[in-house]
mmCIF file with all atom_site columns, C-alpha atoms in Angstrom:
data_model
loop_
_atom_site.group_PDB
_atom_site.id
_atom_site.type_symbol
_atom_site.label_atom_id
_atom_site.label_alt_id
_atom_site.label_comp_id
_atom_site.label_asym_id
_atom_site.label_entity_id
_atom_site.label_seq_id
_atom_site.pdbx_PDB_ins_code
_atom_site.Cartn_x
_atom_site.Cartn_y
_atom_site.Cartn_z
_atom_site.occupancy
_atom_site.B_iso_or_equiv
_atom_site.pdbx_formal_charge
_atom_site.auth_seq_id
_atom_site.auth_comp_id
_atom_site.auth_asym_id
_atom_site.auth_atom_id
_atom_site.pdbx_PDB_model_num
ATOM 1   C CA . MET A 1 1   ? -101.746 7.351   6.753   1.00 0.00 ? 1085 MET A CA 1
ATOM 2   C CA . ASN A 1 2   ? -99.877  5.914   9.726   1.00 0.00 ? 1086 ASN A CA 1
ATOM 3   C CA . VAL A 1 3   ? -99.498  2.169   9.877   1.00 0.00 ? 1087 VAL A CA 1
ATOM 4   C CA . THR A 1 4   ? -99.102  -0.371  12.602  1.00 0.00 ? 1088 THR A CA 1
ATOM 5   C CA . LYS A 1 5   ? -96.737  -3.306  12.673  1.00 0.00 ? 1089 LYS A CA 1
ATOM 6   C CA . GLU A 1 6   ? -97.713  -6.021  10.218  1.00 0.00 ? 1090 GLU A CA 1
ATOM 7   C CA . SER A 1 7   ? -96.554  -9.611  10.059  1.00 0.00 ? 1091 SER A CA 1
ATOM 8   C CA . ARG A 1 8   ? -96.309  -9.875  6.270   1.00 0.00 ? 1092 ARG A CA 1
ATOM 9   C CA . SER A 1 9   ? -92.967  -9.938  4.494   1.00 0.00 ? 1093 SER A CA 1
ATOM 10  C CA . LEU A 1 10  ? -91.592  -7.837  1.629   1.00 0.00 ? 1094 LEU A CA 1
ATOM 11  C CA . VAL A 1 11  ? -90.925  -11.068 -0.277  1.00 0.00 ? 1095 VAL A CA 1
ATOM 12  C CA . GLY A 1 12  ? -92.744  -10.845 -3.589  1.00 0.00 ? 1096 GLY A CA 1
ATOM 13  C CA . TRP A 1 13  ? -92.244  -7.075  -3.930  1.00 0.00 ? 1097 TRP A CA 1
ATOM 14  C CA . THR A 1 14  ? -89.771  -5.325  -6.241  1.00 0.00 ? 1098 THR A CA 1
ATOM 15  C CA . LEU A 1 15  ? -88.574  -1.743  -6.631  1.00 0.00 ? 1099 LEU A CA 1
ATOM 16  C CA . LEU A 1 16  ? -88.014  -0.745  -10.259 1.00 0.00 ? 1100 LEU A CA 1
ATOM 17  C CA . THR A 1 17  ? -85.728  2.151   -11.161 1.00 0.00 ? 1101 THR A CA 1
ATOM 18  C CA . GLY A 1 18  ? -84.195  2.826   -14.551 1.00 0.00 ? 1102 GLY A CA 1
ATOM 19  C CA . TYR A 1 19  ? -82.622  -0.398  -15.731 1.00 0.00 ? 1103 TYR A CA 1
ATOM 20  C CA . ARG A 1 20  ? -82.379  -1.883  -12.246 1.00 0.00 ? 1104 ARG A CA 1
ATOM 21  C CA . GLU A 1 21  ? -84.743  -3.925  -10.201 1.00 0.00 ? 1105 GLU A CA 1
ATOM 22  C CA . PHE A 1 22  ? -84.344  -4.441  -6.478  1.00 0.00 ? 1106 PHE A CA 1
ATOM 23  C CA . VAL A 1 23  ? -86.080  -7.667  -5.453  1.00 0.00 ? 1107 VAL A CA 1
ATOM 24  C CA . LEU A 1 24  ? -87.073  -7.297  -1.816  1.00 0.00 ? 1108 LEU A CA 1
ATOM 25  C CA . SER A 1 25  ? -86.540  -10.335 0.380   1.00 0.00 ? 1109 SER A CA 1
ATOM 26  C CA . ALA A 1 26  ? -86.743  -9.367  4.046   1.00 0.00 ? 1110 ALA A CA 1
ATOM 27  C CA . ASN A 1 27  ? -89.189  -7.927  6.565   1.00 0.00 ? 1111 ASN A CA 1
ATOM 28  C CA . GLU A 1 28  ? -87.264  -4.638  6.645   1.00 0.00 ? 1112 GLU A CA 1
ATOM 29  C CA . VAL A 1 29  ? -85.108  -3.137  3.902   1.00 0.00 ? 1113 VAL A CA 1
ATOM 30  C CA . LEU A 1 30  ? -82.722  -0.207  4.322   1.00 0.00 ? 1114 LEU A CA 1
ATOM 31  C CA . ILE A 1 31  ? -82.444  2.204   1.381   1.00 0.00 ? 1115 ILE A CA 1
ATOM 32  C CA . GLY A 1 32  ? -79.391  4.471   1.153   1.00 0.00 ? 1116 GLY A CA 1
ATOM 33  C CA . ARG A 1 33  ? -75.706  4.888   0.298   1.00 0.00 ? 1117 ARG A CA 1
ATOM 34  C CA . ASP A 1 34  ? -74.506  2.901   3.307   1.00 0.00 ? 1118 ASP A CA 1
ATOM 35  C CA . GLU A 1 35  ? -72.640  -0.343  2.583   1.00 0.00 ? 1119 GLU A CA 1
ATOM 36  C CA . THR A 1 36  ? -75.195  -2.212  4.699   1.00 0.00 ? 1120 THR A CA 1
ATOM 37  C CA . ALA A 1 37  ? -78.183  -0.948  2.673   1.00 0.00 ? 1121 ALA A CA 1
ATOM 38  C CA . GLU A 1 38  ? -80.107  -3.697  0.898   1.00 0.00 ? 1122 GLU A CA 1
ATOM 39  C CA . VAL A 1 39  ? -81.151  -1.115  -1.725  1.00 0.00 ? 1123 VAL A CA 1
ATOM 40  C CA . ARG A 1 40  ? -77.907  0.775   -2.245  1.00 0.00 ? 1124 ARG A CA 1
ATOM 41  C CA . LEU A 1 41  ? -78.163  4.001   -4.222  1.00 0.00 ? 1125 LEU A CA 1
ATOM 42  C CA . GLU A 1 42  ? -74.789  5.542   -5.067  1.00 0.00 ? 1126 GLU A CA 1
ATOM 43  C CA . ASP A 1 43  ? -75.517  9.249   -5.301  1.00 0.00 ? 1127 ASP A CA 1
ATOM 44  C CA . ASP A 1 44  ? -74.701  12.289  -3.169  1.00 0.00 ? 1128 ASP A CA 1
ATOM 45  C CA . THR A 1 45  ? -78.410  13.239  -3.028  1.00 0.00 ? 1129 THR A CA 1
ATOM 46  C CA . VAL A 1 46  ? -79.094  10.038  -1.070  1.00 0.00 ? 1130 VAL A CA 1
ATOM 47  C CA . SER A 1 47  ? -78.331  9.859   2.653   1.00 0.00 ? 1131 SER A CA 1
ATOM 48  C CA . ARG A 1 48  ? -76.321  6.916   3.980   1.00 0.00 ? 1132 ARG A CA 1
ATOM 49  C CA . LYS A 1 49  ? -79.409  5.612   5.787   1.00 0.00 ? 1133 LYS A CA 1
ATOM 50  C CA . HIS A 1 50  ? -82.156  7.370   3.868   1.00 0.00 ? 1134 HIS A CA 1
ATOM 51  C CA . ALA A 1 51  ? -85.360  5.362   4.314   1.00 0.00 ? 1135 ALA A CA 1
ATOM 52  C CA . ARG A 1 52  ? -86.599  1.993   5.469   1.00 0.00 ? 1136 ARG A CA 1
ATOM 53  C CA . LEU A 1 53  ? -89.215  -0.244  3.857   1.00 0.00 ? 1137 LEU A CA 1
ATOM 54  C CA . PHE A 1 54  ? -91.265  -2.483  6.123   1.00 0.00 ? 1138 PHE A CA 1
ATOM 55  C CA . ALA A 1 55  ? -93.491  -5.495  5.562   1.00 0.00 ? 1139 ALA A CA 1
ATOM 56  C CA . GLY A 1 56  ? -96.994  -4.450  4.776   1.00 0.00 ? 1140 GLY A CA 1
ATOM 57  C CA . PRO A 1 57  ? -95.562  -2.692  2.746   1.00 0.00 ? 1141 PRO A CA 1
ATOM 58  C CA . SER A 1 58  ? -94.830  0.692   4.314   1.00 0.00 ? 1142 SER A CA 1
ATOM 59  C CA . ILE A 1 59  ? -91.982  3.201   4.250   1.00 0.00 ? 1143 ILE A CA 1
ATOM 60  C CA . GLU A 1 60  ? -90.402  5.618   6.691   1.00 0.00 ? 1144 GLU A CA 1
ATOM 61  C CA . ASP A 1 61  ? -87.905  8.418   6.058   1.00 0.00 ? 1145 ASP A CA 1
ATOM 62  C CA . LEU A 1 62  ? -84.892  8.136   8.375   1.00 0.00 ? 1146 LEU A CA 1
ATOM 63  C CA . HIS A 1 63  ? -84.379  11.894  8.813   1.00 0.00 ? 1147 HIS A CA 1
ATOM 64  C CA . SER A 1 64  ? -82.592  12.063  5.466   1.00 0.00 ? 1148 SER A CA 1
ATOM 65  C CA . SER A 1 65  ? -81.099  15.306  4.187   1.00 0.00 ? 1149 SER A CA 1
ATOM 66  C CA . ASN A 1 66  ? -83.274  15.500  1.069   1.00 0.00 ? 1150 ASN A CA 1
ATOM 67  C CA . GLY A 1 67  ? -86.378  13.690  2.265   1.00 0.00 ? 1151 GLY A CA 1
ATOM 68  C CA . THR A 1 68  ? -88.396  10.843  0.823   1.00 0.00 ? 1152 THR A CA 1
ATOM 69  C CA . LEU A 1 69  ? -91.341  11.401  -1.506  1.00 0.00 ? 1153 LEU A CA 1
ATOM 70  C CA . VAL A 1 70  ? -94.204  9.014   -2.206  1.00 0.00 ? 1154 VAL A CA 1
ATOM 71  C CA . ASN A 1 71  ? -96.237  9.878   -5.280  1.00 0.00 ? 1155 ASN A CA 1
ATOM 72  C CA . GLY A 1 72  ? -94.685  13.358  -5.261  1.00 0.00 ? 1156 GLY A CA 1
ATOM 73  C CA . LYS A 1 73  ? -95.470  14.169  -1.609  1.00 0.00 ? 1157 LYS A CA 1
ATOM 74  C CA . ARG A 1 74  ? -92.798  14.390  1.072   1.00 0.00 ? 1158 ARG A CA 1
ATOM 75  C CA . ILE A 1 75  ? -93.463  11.969  3.911   1.00 0.00 ? 1159 ILE A CA 1
ATOM 76  C CA . THR A 1 76  ? -92.958  12.865  7.554   1.00 0.00 ? 1160 THR A CA 1
ATOM 77  C CA . THR A 1 77  ? -94.254  9.676   9.172   1.00 0.00 ? 1161 THR A CA 1
ATOM 78  C CA . ARG A 1 78  ? -94.298  6.006   8.307   1.00 0.00 ? 1162 ARG A CA 1
ATOM 79  C CA . ILE A 1 79  ? -96.914  5.467   5.602   1.00 0.00 ? 1163 ILE A CA 1
ATOM 80  C CA . ARG A 1 80  ? -98.531  2.484   3.938   1.00 0.00 ? 1164 ARG A CA 1
ATOM 81  C CA . LEU A 1 81  ? -97.585  1.777   0.327   1.00 0.00 ? 1165 LEU A CA 1
ATOM 82  C CA . ASN A 1 82  ? -99.640  0.336   -2.503  1.00 0.00 ? 1166 ASN A CA 1
ATOM 83  C CA . GLU A 1 83  ? -98.592  -1.395  -5.685  1.00 0.00 ? 1167 GLU A CA 1
ATOM 84  C CA . GLY A 1 84  ? -97.581  1.180   -8.275  1.00 0.00 ? 1168 GLY A CA 1
ATOM 85  C CA . ASP A 1 85  ? -96.595  3.868   -5.756  1.00 0.00 ? 1169 ASP A CA 1
ATOM 86  C CA . ARG A 1 86  ? -93.662  6.038   -6.895  1.00 0.00 ? 1170 ARG A CA 1
ATOM 87  C CA . ILE A 1 87  ? -90.925  6.468   -4.297  1.00 0.00 ? 1171 ILE A CA 1
ATOM 88  C CA . THR A 1 88  ? -88.440  9.279   -4.892  1.00 0.00 ? 1172 THR A CA 1
ATOM 89  C CA . ILE A 1 89  ? -85.158  9.234   -3.017  1.00 0.00 ? 1173 ILE A CA 1
ATOM 90  C CA . GLY A 1 90  ? -82.602  11.787  -4.145  1.00 0.00 ? 1174 GLY A CA 1
ATOM 91  C CA . ARG A 1 91  ? -82.383  11.577  -7.935  1.00 0.00 ? 1175 ARG A CA 1
ATOM 92  C CA . TYR A 1 92  ? -83.879  8.089   -7.969  1.00 0.00 ? 1176 TYR A CA 1
ATOM 93  C CA . SER A 1 93  ? -87.504  7.447   -8.773  1.00 0.00 ? 1177 SER A CA 1
ATOM 94  C CA . MET A 1 94  ? -88.693  3.909   -8.078  1.00 0.00 ? 1178 MET A CA 1
ATOM 95  C CA . THR A 1 95  ? -91.956  2.095   -8.611  1.00 0.00 ? 1179 THR A CA 1
ATOM 96  C CA . LEU A 1 96  ? -93.107  -0.517  -6.116  1.00 0.00 ? 1180 LEU A CA 1
ATOM 97  C CA . VAL A 1 97  ? -94.560  -3.580  -7.841  1.00 0.00 ? 1181 VAL A CA 1
ATOM 98  C CA . ARG A 1 98  ? -95.850  -6.921  -6.653  1.00 0.00 ? 1182 ARG A CA 1
ATOM 99  C CA . THR A 1 99  ? -93.983  -9.677  -8.457  1.00 0.00 ? 1183 THR A CA 1
ATOM 100 C CA . ASP A 1 100 ? -94.437  -12.897 -6.482  1.00 0.00 ? 1184 ASP A CA 1
ATOM 101 C CA . GLY A 1 101 ? -91.726  -14.431 -8.645  1.00 0.00 ? 1185 GLY A CA 1
ATOM 102 C CA . LYS A 1 102 ? -93.341  -13.427 -11.939 1.00 0.00 ? 1186 LYS A CA 1
ATOM 103 C CA . ASP A 1 103 ? -90.975  -12.606 -14.779 1.00 0.00 ? 1187 ASP A CA 1
ATOM 104 C CA . THR A 1 104 ? -92.999  -9.672  -16.113 1.00 0.00 ? 1188 THR A CA 1
ATOM 105 C CA . PHE A 1 105 ? -94.454  -6.570  -14.525 1.00 0.00 ? 1189 PHE A CA 1
ATOM 106 C CA . GLU A 1 106 ? -97.841  -6.105  -16.132 1.00 0.00 ? 1190 GLU A CA 1
ATOM 107 C CA . GLY A 1 107 ? -98.666  -2.436  -16.507 1.00 0.00 ? 1191 GLY A CA 1
ATOM 108 C CA . TYR A 1 108 ? -95.175  -1.256  -15.579 1.00 0.00 ? 1192 TYR A CA 1
ATOM 109 C CA . THR A 1 109 ? -92.043  -0.494  -17.494 1.00 0.00 ? 1193 THR A CA 1
ATOM 110 C CA . ARG A 1 110 ? -89.643  -3.404  -17.287 1.00 0.00 ? 1194 ARG A CA 1
ATOM 111 C CA . PRO A 1 111 ? -86.048  -2.531  -16.460 1.00 0.00 ? 1195 PRO A CA 1
ATOM 112 C CA . MET A 1 112 ? -83.978  -2.037  -19.586 1.00 0.00 ? 1196 MET A CA 1
ATOM 113 C CA . THR A 1 113 ? -83.122  -5.194  -21.428 1.00 0.00 ? 1197 THR A CA 1
ATOM 114 C CA . SER A 1 114 ? -82.393  -3.715  -24.857 1.00 0.00 ? 1198 SER A CA 1
ATOM 115 C CA . PHE A 1 115 ? -81.220  -0.600  -26.620 1.00 0.00 ? 1199 PHE A CA 1
ATOM 116 C CA . ASP A 1 116 ? -84.792  0.762   -26.673 1.00 0.00 ? 1200 ASP A CA 1
ATOM 117 C CA . GLU A 1 117 ? -84.075  3.115   -23.785 1.00 0.00 ? 1201 GLU A CA 1
ATOM 118 C CA . LYS A 1 118 ? -80.817  4.223   -25.385 1.00 0.00 ? 1202 LYS A CA 1
ATOM 119 C CA . ALA A 1 119 ? -82.874  5.315   -28.391 1.00 0.00 ? 1203 ALA A CA 1
ATOM 120 C CA . LYS A 1 120 ? -84.361  8.051   -26.187 1.00 0.00 ? 1204 LYS A CA 1
ATOM 121 C CA . LEU A 1 121 ? -80.963  9.743   -26.109 1.00 0.00 ? 1205 LEU A CA 1
ATOM 122 C CA . THR A 1 122 ? -80.301  12.551  -28.564 1.00 0.00 ? 1206 THR A CA 1
ATOM 123 C CA . PRO A 1 123 ? -77.597  11.840  -31.166 1.00 0.00 ? 1207 PRO A CA 1
ATOM 124 C CA . ARG A 1 124 ? -75.125  14.002  -29.200 1.00 0.00 ? 1208 ARG A CA 1
ATOM 125 C CA . GLU A 1 125 ? -76.007  12.248  -25.920 1.00 0.00 ? 1209 GLU A CA 1
ATOM 126 C CA . GLN A 1 126 ? -75.451  8.880   -27.628 1.00 0.00 ? 1210 GLN A CA 1
ATOM 127 C CA . GLN A 1 127 ? -72.080  10.099  -28.863 1.00 0.00 ? 1211 GLN A CA 1
ATOM 128 C CA . VAL A 1 128 ? -71.031  11.275  -25.380 1.00 0.00 ? 1212 VAL A CA 1
ATOM 129 C CA . PHE A 1 129 ? -72.365  8.053   -23.827 1.00 0.00 ? 1213 PHE A CA 1
ATOM 130 C CA . GLU A 1 130 ? -70.295  5.914   -26.186 1.00 0.00 ? 1214 GLU A CA 1
ATOM 131 C CA . LEU A 1 131 ? -67.155  7.944   -25.433 1.00 0.00 ? 1215 LEU A CA 1
ATOM 132 C CA . PHE A 1 132 ? -67.738  7.626   -21.675 1.00 0.00 ? 1216 PHE A CA 1
ATOM 133 C CA . THR A 1 133 ? -68.187  3.873   -21.943 1.00 0.00 ? 1217 THR A CA 1
ATOM 134 C CA . ALA A 1 134 ? -65.031  3.686   -24.077 1.00 0.00 ? 1218 ALA A CA 1
ATOM 135 C CA . GLY A 1 135 ? -63.184  4.988   -21.017 1.00 0.00 ? 1219 GLY A CA 1
ATOM 136 C CA . LEU A 1 136 ? -62.445  8.538   -22.141 1.00 0.00 ? 1220 LEU A CA 1
ATOM 137 C CA . SER A 1 137 ? -62.175  11.220  -19.480 1.00 0.00 ? 1221 SER A CA 1
ATOM 138 C CA . GLN A 1 138 ? -64.441  14.266  -19.521 1.00 0.00 ? 1222 GLN A CA 1
ATOM 139 C CA . LYS A 1 139 ? -61.470  16.345  -20.625 1.00 0.00 ? 1223 LYS A CA 1
ATOM 140 C CA . SER A 1 140 ? -60.724  13.980  -23.525 1.00 0.00 ? 1224 SER A CA 1
ATOM 141 C CA . ILE A 1 141 ? -64.368  13.941  -24.593 1.00 0.00 ? 1225 ILE A CA 1
ATOM 142 C CA . SER A 1 142 ? -64.401  17.731  -24.372 1.00 0.00 ? 1226 SER A CA 1
ATOM 143 C CA . SER A 1 143 ? -61.360  18.006  -26.652 1.00 0.00 ? 1227 SER A CA 1
ATOM 144 C CA . GLN A 1 144 ? -62.599  15.398  -29.116 1.00 0.00 ? 1228 GLN A CA 1
ATOM 145 C CA . LEU A 1 145 ? -66.054  16.982  -29.501 1.00 0.00 ? 1229 LEU A CA 1
ATOM 146 C CA . GLY A 1 146 ? -64.958  20.624  -29.211 1.00 0.00 ? 1230 GLY A CA 1
ATOM 147 C CA . ILE A 1 147 ? -67.191  21.366  -26.226 1.00 0.00 ? 1231 ILE A CA 1
ATOM 148 C CA . SER A 1 148 ? -66.446  22.439  -22.654 1.00 0.00 ? 1232 SER A CA 1
ATOM 149 C CA . VAL A 1 149 ? -65.852  19.975  -19.821 1.00 0.00 ? 1233 VAL A CA 1
ATOM 150 C CA . LYS A 1 150 ? -68.918  21.469  -18.096 1.00 0.00 ? 1234 LYS A CA 1
ATOM 151 C CA . THR A 1 151 ? -71.037  20.641  -21.172 1.00 0.00 ? 1235 THR A CA 1
ATOM 152 C CA . VAL A 1 152 ? -69.732  17.054  -21.089 1.00 0.00 ? 1236 VAL A CA 1
ATOM 153 C CA . GLU A 1 153 ? -70.773  16.831  -17.426 1.00 0.00 ? 1237 GLU A CA 1
ATOM 154 C CA . THR A 1 154 ? -74.215  18.209  -18.313 1.00 0.00 ? 1238 THR A CA 1
ATOM 155 C CA . TYR A 1 155 ? -74.583  15.511  -20.994 1.00 0.00 ? 1239 TYR A CA 1
ATOM 156 C CA . ARG A 1 156 ? -73.488  12.818  -18.524 1.00 0.00 ? 1240 ARG A CA 1
ATOM 157 C CA . THR A 1 157 ? -76.111  14.015  -16.037 1.00 0.00 ? 1241 THR A CA 1
ATOM 158 C CA . ARG A 1 158 ? -78.863  14.037  -18.699 1.00 0.00 ? 1242 ARG A CA 1
ATOM 159 C CA . ILE A 1 159 ? -77.877  10.576  -19.882 1.00 0.00 ? 1243 ILE A CA 1
ATOM 160 C CA . GLY A 1 160 ? -77.954  9.339   -16.300 1.00 0.00 ? 1244 GLY A CA 1
ATOM 161 C CA . HIS A 1 161 ? -81.444  10.739  -15.728 1.00 0.00 ? 1245 HIS A CA 1
ATOM 162 C CA . LYS A 1 162 ? -82.791  9.262   -18.970 1.00 0.00 ? 1246 LYS A CA 1
ATOM 163 C CA . LEU A 1 163 ? -81.309  5.824   -18.327 1.00 0.00 ? 1247 LEU A CA 1
ATOM 164 C CA . GLY A 1 164 ? -81.791  5.809   -14.560 1.00 0.00 ? 1248 GLY A CA 1
ATOM 165 C CA . LEU A 1 165 ? -78.044  5.767   -13.908 1.00 0.00 ? 1249 LEU A CA 1
ATOM 166 C CA . ALA A 1 166 ? -76.446  7.902   -11.215 1.00 0.00 ? 1250 ALA A CA 1
ATOM 167 C CA . THR A 1 167 ? -72.702  7.436   -11.621 1.00 0.00 ? 1251 THR A CA 1
ATOM 168 C CA . ARG A 1 168 ? -70.098  6.878   -14.308 1.00 0.00 ? 1252 ARG A CA 1
ATOM 169 C CA . ALA A 1 169 ? -69.690  3.362   -12.945 1.00 0.00 ? 1253 ALA A CA 1
ATOM 170 C CA . ASP A 1 170 ? -73.413  2.801   -13.581 1.00 0.00 ? 1254 ASP A CA 1
ATOM 171 C CA . LEU A 1 171 ? -72.938  3.942   -17.199 1.00 0.00 ? 1255 LEU A CA 1
ATOM 172 C CA . VAL A 1 172 ? -70.143  1.435   -17.699 1.00 0.00 ? 1256 VAL A CA 1
ATOM 173 C CA . GLN A 1 173 ? -72.096  -1.337  -15.966 1.00 0.00 ? 1257 GLN A CA 1
ATOM 174 C CA . TYR A 1 174 ? -75.065  -0.644  -18.239 1.00 0.00 ? 1258 TYR A CA 1
ATOM 175 C CA . ALA A 1 175 ? -72.812  -0.703  -21.322 1.00 0.00 ? 1259 ALA A CA 1
ATOM 176 C CA . LEU A 1 176 ? -71.344  -4.060  -20.197 1.00 0.00 ? 1260 LEU A CA 1
ATOM 177 C CA . LYS A 1 177 ? -74.818  -5.485  -19.590 1.00 0.00 ? 1261 LYS A CA 1
ATOM 178 C CA . GLU A 1 178 ? -75.967  -4.362  -23.033 1.00 0.00 ? 1262 GLU A CA 1
ATOM 179 C CA . GLY A 1 179 ? -72.888  -5.800  -24.762 1.00 0.00 ? 1263 GLY A CA 1
ATOM 180 C CA . MET A 1 180 ? -71.613  -2.387  -25.819 1.00 0.00 ? 1264 MET A CA 1
ATOM 181 C CA . LEU A 1 181 ? -68.114  -3.047  -24.427 1.00 0.00 ? 1265 LEU A CA 1
ATOM 182 C CA . LYS A 1 182 ? -65.871  -5.754  -25.792 1.00 0.00 ? 1266 LYS A CA 1
#
């Protein structure tokens, strides 16, 4: 559905992804890898200027390489969004929720605040995750566990998908937030 310009703001809306929440606070919000993006997603599957959210709310793909999906369908024009819509950009899947300053998101998964999400990792994934956050290189982890470097990378990717983390830096940031690093 195409939309027309609306005067409402994005204030009171939040994008939830993995353990992160992006609180929206402007009439237009750029999503992408670019340093100027208000919702910055560090991943090579995300274009520098991938999509733009507008008051209303609505979203438009900015001719990104991998496209923007809303509720599993690729969008080609600016479309209106509703609370609970799933926006997929690259490897990121986000849920749009109305918060209006509330501390909880009724009916939605709250971004990670405990080790509950980590419990979804297999024992081997937990082991690899802990070694990554301890600062070991993929090669060191490979040697220590007796697996190939490629297998370590596969584990890192799986861990990232399960926890909503795209980069090694995100893994470390998550570990810091959860008090796993001293």
